[in-house]
Coordinates of C-alpha atoms and ligand atoms in Angstrom, one line a residue:
X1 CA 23.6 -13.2 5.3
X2 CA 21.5 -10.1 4.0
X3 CA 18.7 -10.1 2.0
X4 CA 20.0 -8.5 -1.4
X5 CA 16.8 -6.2 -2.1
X6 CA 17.7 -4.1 0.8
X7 CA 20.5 -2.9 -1.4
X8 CA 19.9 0.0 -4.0
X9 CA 21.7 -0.6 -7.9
X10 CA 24.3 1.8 -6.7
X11 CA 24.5 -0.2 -3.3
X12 CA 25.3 -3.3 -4.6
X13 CA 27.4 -2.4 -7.2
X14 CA 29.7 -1.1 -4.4
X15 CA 29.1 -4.5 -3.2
X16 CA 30.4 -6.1 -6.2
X17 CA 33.7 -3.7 -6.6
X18 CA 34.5 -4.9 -3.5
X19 CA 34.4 -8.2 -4.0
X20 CA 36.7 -7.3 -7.1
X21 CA 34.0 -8.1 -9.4
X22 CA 33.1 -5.4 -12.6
X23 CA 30.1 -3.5 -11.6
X24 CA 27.9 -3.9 -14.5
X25 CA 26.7 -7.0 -12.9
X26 CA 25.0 -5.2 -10.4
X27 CA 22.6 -4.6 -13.6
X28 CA 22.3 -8.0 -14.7
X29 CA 21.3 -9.0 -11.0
X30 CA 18.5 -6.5 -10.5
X31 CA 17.2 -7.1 -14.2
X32 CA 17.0 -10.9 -12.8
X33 CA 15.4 -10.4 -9.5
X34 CA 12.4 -7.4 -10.5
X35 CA 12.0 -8.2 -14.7
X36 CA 12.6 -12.4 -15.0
X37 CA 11.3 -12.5 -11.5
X38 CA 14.1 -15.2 -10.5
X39 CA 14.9 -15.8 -7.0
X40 CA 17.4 -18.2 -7.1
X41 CA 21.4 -16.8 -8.2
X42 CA 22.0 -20.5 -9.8
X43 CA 19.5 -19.6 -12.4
X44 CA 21.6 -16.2 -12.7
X45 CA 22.8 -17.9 -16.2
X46 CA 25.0 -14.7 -17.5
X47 CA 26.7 -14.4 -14.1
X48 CA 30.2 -15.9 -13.7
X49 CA 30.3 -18.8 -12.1
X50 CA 32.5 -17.5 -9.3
X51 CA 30.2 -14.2 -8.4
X52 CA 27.0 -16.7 -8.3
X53 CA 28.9 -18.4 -5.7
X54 CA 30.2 -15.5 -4.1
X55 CA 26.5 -14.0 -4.2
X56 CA 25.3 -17.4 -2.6
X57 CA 27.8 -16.8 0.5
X58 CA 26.9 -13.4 1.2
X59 CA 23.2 -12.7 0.0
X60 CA 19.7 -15.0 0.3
X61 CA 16.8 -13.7 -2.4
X62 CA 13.6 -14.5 -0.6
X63 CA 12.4 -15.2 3.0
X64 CA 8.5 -15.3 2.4
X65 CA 6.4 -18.6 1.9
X66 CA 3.1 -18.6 0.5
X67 CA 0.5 -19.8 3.5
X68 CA -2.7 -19.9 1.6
X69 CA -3.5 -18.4 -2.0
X70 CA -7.7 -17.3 -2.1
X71 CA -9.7 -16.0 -5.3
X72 CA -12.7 -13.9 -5.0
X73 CA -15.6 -14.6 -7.5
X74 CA -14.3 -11.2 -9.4
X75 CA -11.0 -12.1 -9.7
X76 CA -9.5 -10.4 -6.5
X77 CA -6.6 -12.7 -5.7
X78 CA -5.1 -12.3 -2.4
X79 CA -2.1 -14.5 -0.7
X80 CA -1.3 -15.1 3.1
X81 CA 2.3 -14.9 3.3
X82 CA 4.4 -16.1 6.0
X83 CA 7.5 -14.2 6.6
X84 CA 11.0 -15.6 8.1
X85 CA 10.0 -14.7 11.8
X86 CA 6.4 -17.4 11.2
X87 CA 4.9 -13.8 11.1
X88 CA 1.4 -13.6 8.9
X89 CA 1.2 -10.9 6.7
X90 CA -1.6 -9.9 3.8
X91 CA -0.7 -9.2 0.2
X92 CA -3.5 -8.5 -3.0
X93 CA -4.0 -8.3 -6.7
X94 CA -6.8 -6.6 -7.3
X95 CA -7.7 -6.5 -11.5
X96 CA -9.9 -3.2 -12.5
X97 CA -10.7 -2.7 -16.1
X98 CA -7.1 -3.1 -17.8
X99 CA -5.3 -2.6 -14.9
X100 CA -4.1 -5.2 -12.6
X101 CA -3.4 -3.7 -9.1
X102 CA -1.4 -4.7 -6.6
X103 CA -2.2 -3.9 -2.8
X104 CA 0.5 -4.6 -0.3
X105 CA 1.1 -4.6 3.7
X106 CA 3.6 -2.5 5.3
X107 CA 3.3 -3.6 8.8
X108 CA 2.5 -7.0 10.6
X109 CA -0.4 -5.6 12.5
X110 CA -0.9 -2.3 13.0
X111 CA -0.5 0.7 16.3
X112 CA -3.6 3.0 15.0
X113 CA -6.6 1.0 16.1
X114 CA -9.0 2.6 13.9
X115 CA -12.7 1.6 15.0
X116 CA -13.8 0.3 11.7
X117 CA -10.5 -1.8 10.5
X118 CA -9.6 -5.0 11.2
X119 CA -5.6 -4.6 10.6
X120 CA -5.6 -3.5 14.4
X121 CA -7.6 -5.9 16.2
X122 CA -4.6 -7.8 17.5
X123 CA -2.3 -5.1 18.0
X124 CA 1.0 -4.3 16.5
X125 CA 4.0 -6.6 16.0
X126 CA 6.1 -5.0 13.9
X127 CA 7.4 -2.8 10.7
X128 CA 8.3 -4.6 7.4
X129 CA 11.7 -4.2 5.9
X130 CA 12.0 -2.8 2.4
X131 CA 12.9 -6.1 1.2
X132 CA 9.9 -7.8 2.8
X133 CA 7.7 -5.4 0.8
X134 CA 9.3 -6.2 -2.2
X135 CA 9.0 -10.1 -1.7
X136 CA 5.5 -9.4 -1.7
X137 CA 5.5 -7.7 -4.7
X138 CA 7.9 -10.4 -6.6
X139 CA 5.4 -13.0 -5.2
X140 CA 2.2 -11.3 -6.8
X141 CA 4.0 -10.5 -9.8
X142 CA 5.2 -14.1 -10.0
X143 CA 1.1 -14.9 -9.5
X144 CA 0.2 -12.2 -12.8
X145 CA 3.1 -13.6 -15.4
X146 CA 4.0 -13.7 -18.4
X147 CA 1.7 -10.4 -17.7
X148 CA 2.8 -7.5 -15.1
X149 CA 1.1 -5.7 -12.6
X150 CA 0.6 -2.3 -13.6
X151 CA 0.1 -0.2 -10.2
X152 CA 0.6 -0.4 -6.4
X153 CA -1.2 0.6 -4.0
X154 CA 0.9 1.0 0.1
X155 CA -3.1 0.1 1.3
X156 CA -2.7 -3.6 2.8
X157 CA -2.2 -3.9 6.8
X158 CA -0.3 -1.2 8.6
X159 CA 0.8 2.5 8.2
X160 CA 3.3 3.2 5.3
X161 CA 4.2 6.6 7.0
X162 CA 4.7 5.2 10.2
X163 CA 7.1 3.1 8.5
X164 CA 8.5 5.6 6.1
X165 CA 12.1 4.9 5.4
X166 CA 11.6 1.0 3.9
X167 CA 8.4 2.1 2.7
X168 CA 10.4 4.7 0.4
X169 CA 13.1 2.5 0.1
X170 CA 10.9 0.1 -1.8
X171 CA 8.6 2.8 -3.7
X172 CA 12.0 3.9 -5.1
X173 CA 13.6 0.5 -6.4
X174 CA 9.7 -0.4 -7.5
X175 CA 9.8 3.2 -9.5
X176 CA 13.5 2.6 -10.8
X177 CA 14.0 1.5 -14.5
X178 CA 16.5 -1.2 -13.0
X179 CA 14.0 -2.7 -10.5
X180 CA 10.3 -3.2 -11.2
X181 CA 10.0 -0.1 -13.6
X182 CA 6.3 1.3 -12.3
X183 CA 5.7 5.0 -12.8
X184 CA 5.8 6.8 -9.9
X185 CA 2.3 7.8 -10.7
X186 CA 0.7 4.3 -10.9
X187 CA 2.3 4.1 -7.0
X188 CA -0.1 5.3 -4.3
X189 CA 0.5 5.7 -0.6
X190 CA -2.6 5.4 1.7
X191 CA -2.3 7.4 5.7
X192 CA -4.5 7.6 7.9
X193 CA -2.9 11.2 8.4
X194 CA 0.5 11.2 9.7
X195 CA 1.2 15.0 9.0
X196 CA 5.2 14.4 9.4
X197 CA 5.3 12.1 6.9
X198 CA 3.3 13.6 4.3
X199 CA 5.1 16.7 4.6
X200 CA 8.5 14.3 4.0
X201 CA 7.0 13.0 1.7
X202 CA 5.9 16.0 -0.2
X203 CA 10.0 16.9 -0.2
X204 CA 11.2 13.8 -2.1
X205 CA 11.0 15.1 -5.6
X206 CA 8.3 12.1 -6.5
X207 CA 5.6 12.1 -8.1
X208 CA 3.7 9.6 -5.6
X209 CA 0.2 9.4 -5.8
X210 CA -1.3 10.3 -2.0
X211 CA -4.4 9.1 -0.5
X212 CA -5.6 10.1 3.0
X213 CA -7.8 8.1 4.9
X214 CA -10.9 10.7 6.2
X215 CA -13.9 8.9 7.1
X216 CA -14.9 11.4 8.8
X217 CA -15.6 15.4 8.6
X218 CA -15.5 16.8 12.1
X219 CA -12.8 16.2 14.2
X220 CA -15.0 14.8 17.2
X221 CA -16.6 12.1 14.7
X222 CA -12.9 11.2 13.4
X223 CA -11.2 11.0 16.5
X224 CA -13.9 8.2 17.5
X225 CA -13.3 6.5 14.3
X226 CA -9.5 7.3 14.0
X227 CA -7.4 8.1 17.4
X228 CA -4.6 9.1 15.3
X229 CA -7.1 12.3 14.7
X230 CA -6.3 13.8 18.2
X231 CA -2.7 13.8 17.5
X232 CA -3.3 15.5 13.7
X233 CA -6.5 16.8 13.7
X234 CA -8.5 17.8 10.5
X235 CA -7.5 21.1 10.1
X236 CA -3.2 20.2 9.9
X237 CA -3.9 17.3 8.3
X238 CA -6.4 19.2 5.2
X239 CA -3.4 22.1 5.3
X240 CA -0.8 19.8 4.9
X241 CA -2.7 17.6 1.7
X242 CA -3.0 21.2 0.1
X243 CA 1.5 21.4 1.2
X244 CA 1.6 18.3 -0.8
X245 CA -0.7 19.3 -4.1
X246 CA 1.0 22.9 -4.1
X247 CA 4.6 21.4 -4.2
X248 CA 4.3 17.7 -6.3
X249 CA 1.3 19.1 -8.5
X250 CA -1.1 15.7 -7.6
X251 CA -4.2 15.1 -6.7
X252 CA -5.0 13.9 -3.7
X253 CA -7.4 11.4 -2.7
X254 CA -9.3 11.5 0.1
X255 CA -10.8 8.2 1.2
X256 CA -14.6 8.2 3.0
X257 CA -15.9 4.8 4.4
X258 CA -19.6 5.4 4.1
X259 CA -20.6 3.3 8.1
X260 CA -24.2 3.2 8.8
X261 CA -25.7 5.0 11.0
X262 CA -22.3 7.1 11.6
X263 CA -21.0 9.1 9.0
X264 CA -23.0 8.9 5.8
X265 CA -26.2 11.1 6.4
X266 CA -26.2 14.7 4.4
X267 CA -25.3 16.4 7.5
X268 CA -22.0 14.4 7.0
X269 CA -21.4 15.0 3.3
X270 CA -22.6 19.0 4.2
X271 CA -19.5 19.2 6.8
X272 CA -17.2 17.1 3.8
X273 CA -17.7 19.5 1.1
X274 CA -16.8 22.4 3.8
X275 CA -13.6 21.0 4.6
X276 CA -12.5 20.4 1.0
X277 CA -13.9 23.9 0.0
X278 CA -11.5 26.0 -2.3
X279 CA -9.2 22.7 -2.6
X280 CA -9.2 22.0 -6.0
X281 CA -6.3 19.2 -6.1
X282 CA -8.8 16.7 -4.5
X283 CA -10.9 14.0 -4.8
X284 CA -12.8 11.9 -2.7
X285 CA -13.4 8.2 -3.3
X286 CA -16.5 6.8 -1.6
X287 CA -16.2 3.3 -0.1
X288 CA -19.4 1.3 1.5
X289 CA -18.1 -0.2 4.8
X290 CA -16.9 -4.1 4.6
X291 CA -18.4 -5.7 7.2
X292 CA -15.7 -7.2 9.8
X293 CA -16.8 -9.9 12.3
X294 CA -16.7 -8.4 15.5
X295 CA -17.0 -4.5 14.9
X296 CA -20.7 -4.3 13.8
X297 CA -20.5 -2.3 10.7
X298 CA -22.7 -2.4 8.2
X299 CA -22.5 0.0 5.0
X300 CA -25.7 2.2 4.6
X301 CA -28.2 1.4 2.1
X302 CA -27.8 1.7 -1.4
X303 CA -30.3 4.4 -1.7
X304 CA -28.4 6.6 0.6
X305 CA -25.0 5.8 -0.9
X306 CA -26.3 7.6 -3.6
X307 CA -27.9 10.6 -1.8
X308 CA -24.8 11.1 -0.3
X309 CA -22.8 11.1 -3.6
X310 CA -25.0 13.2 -5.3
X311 CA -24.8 15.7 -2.7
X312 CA -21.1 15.9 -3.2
X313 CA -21.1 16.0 -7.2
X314 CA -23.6 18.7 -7.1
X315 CA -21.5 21.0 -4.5
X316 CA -18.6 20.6 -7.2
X317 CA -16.9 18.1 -5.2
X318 CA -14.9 15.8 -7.4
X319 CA -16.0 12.4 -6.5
X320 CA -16.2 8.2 -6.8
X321 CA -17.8 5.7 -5.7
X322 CA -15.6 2.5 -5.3
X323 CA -17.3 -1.1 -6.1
X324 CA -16.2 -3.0 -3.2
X325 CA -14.0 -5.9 -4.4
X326 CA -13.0 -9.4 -2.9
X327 CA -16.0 -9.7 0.2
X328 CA -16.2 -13.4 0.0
X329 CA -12.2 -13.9 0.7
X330 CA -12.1 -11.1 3.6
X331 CA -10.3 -8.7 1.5
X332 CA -10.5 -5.9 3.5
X333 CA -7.6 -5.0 5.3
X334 CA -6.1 -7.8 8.0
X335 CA -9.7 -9.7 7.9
X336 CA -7.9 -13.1 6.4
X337 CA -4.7 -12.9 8.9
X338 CA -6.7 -12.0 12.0
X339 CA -8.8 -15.0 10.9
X340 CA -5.5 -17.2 10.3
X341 CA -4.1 -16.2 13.8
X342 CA -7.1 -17.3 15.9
X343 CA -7.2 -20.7 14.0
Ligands
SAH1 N1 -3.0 2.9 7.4 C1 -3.3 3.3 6.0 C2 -3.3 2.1 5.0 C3 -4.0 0.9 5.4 S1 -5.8 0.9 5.5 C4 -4.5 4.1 6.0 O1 -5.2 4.2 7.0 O2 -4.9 4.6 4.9 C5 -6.3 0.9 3.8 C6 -7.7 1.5 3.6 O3 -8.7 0.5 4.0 C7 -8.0 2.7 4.4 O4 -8.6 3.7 3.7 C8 -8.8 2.1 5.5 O5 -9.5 3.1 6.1 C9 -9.7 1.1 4.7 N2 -10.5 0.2 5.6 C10 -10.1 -0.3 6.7 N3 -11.1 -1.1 7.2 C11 -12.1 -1.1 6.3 C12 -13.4 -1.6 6.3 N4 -13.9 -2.4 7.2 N5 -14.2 -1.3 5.2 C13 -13.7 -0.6 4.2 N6 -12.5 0.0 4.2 C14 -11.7 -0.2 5.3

């Protein structure tokens, strides 16, 4: 038995020739599973009989349960799913303005132990298969219909470029016109800097939105905050963003926890805008620190928040400030699972 969203269109329409069944209802298949959201080949009603039974021998549709379903007082929505091996793993919605996001895990657990993120606590079990990531995508969709989610974000627990071939086997079925139909630019993959894979990355031909994980703008301060710094330290990891602007065109966004006491004081945002000097496909999105039980953080105040973003703006750094979203349900990155796995 295989899960059928491993397979591409062009996959299982091999699949189906060599069953001895016409292709085209490779189609039909795919148009049930990522647009009518249907996870069960009995309700396949335009499939022949005899292929829904064939299907039924060969193929399963879903292995994740839904664990525990928590909504945040401004609408974040978040789900504790349980995959096939009683693994825990972390999925989101996340609605902005007209957009209704949708924030997935790639990993259960994750290898990077950065100081600040809960994802890491416990370790790292193991990598998510492309059709794992896309249950967790028909799941939230499921949560959002009749209406549809309208972006996706690789920022849940784990390291999508540690985990790169599912992790582009999904973002490619969740681009195509046969599977969930999202542009390419409404997709965004979040690294804490794995220089391999962004340079892969950069060769696909996609127009995948990038976001990089900073924190910090010295390489002594980040590889205290991020080990994965002394392995690709600042100035590979800045040369190969500007690799990946140069060759798809995009932006990309560089993400900057603001910690107390750490790395938010203008010294801080001084060495920022000198490493992002001359690069004009960038951006940096500003993120006050969610507190995680057990790592005391706090964010700074709100007074220096602002000191620090003004500082930025006025150097001609191109910059946000993101409203943190979803603190009462732990929706910060493995906070809700590590809490599920202790109980
Ligand atoms: N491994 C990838 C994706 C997962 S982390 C990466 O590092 O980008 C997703 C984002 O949440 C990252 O920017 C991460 O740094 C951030 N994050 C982790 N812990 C956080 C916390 N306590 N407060 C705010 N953001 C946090």
């Amino acid at each position: 038995m295989q899960d059928i969203k491993e397979l591409t269109l062009q996959e299982l329409e091999n699949r189906l020739e060599n069953f001895g069944v016409k292709k085209y209802h490779a189609k039909q298949i795919f148009s049930w599973i990522y647009k009518k959201l249907t996870l069960d080949f009995a309700q396949m009603s335009d499939l022949p009989k005899g292929l829904r039974d064939k299907l039924n021998a060969h193929f399963f549709i879903s292995g994740l349960e839904i664990a525990r379903k928590i909504k945040s007082n401004d609408g974040t929505k978040k789900l504790l799913l349980k995959l096939a091996d009683a693994n825990f793993i972390e999925a989101v919605i996340i609605p902005v303005n007209q957009r209704l996001t949708a924030c997935v895990s790639t990993q259960v657990g994750c290898k990077f132990a950065c100081r600040f993120c809960a994802s890491g606590m416990n370790g790292f079990k193991r990598n998510l298969s492309c059709a794992e990531i896309l249950d967790e995508l028909l799941l939230l969709e499921k949560e959002v219909y009749p209406e549809r989610l309208t972006n996706l974000v690789f920022m849940g627990t784990g390291e999508p470029l540690d985990n790169y071939e599912e992790v582009l086997k999904s973002a490619k079925i969740i681009n195509s016109s046969v599977g969930f139909n999202m542009g390419a630019r409404r997709i965004s993959i979040s690294t804490s800097g794995i220089i391999p894979g962004i340079l892969r990355l950069a060769g696909e031909g996609l127009q995948i939105e990038l976001s990089v994980s900073l924190h910090a703008a010295d390489d002594k301060l980040r590889s205290e905050l991020m080990p994965v710094n002394k392995r690709y330290p600042l100035k590979e990891l800045i040369a190969s963003c500007k690799a990946y602007s140069d060759k798809t065109n995009r932006q990309v966004t560089f993400e900057y926890i603001l910690i107390k006491g750490m790395n938010s004081d203008l010294k801080n945002a001084q060495l920022l805008v000198r490493l992002l000097s001359g690069y004009k496909l960038s951006k940096v999105n500003l993120i006050p620190s969610n507190p995680v039980s057990g790592l005391g953080l706090e964010p700074p105040d709100k007074k220096n928040i602002l000191l620090f973003k003004d500082y930025l703006f006025k150097q001609g750094v191109n910059v946000t400030l993101r409203r943190e979203r979803g603190q009462d349900i732990d929706a910060a990155c493995g906070q809700l699972r590590l809490k599920y796995e202790k109980n």
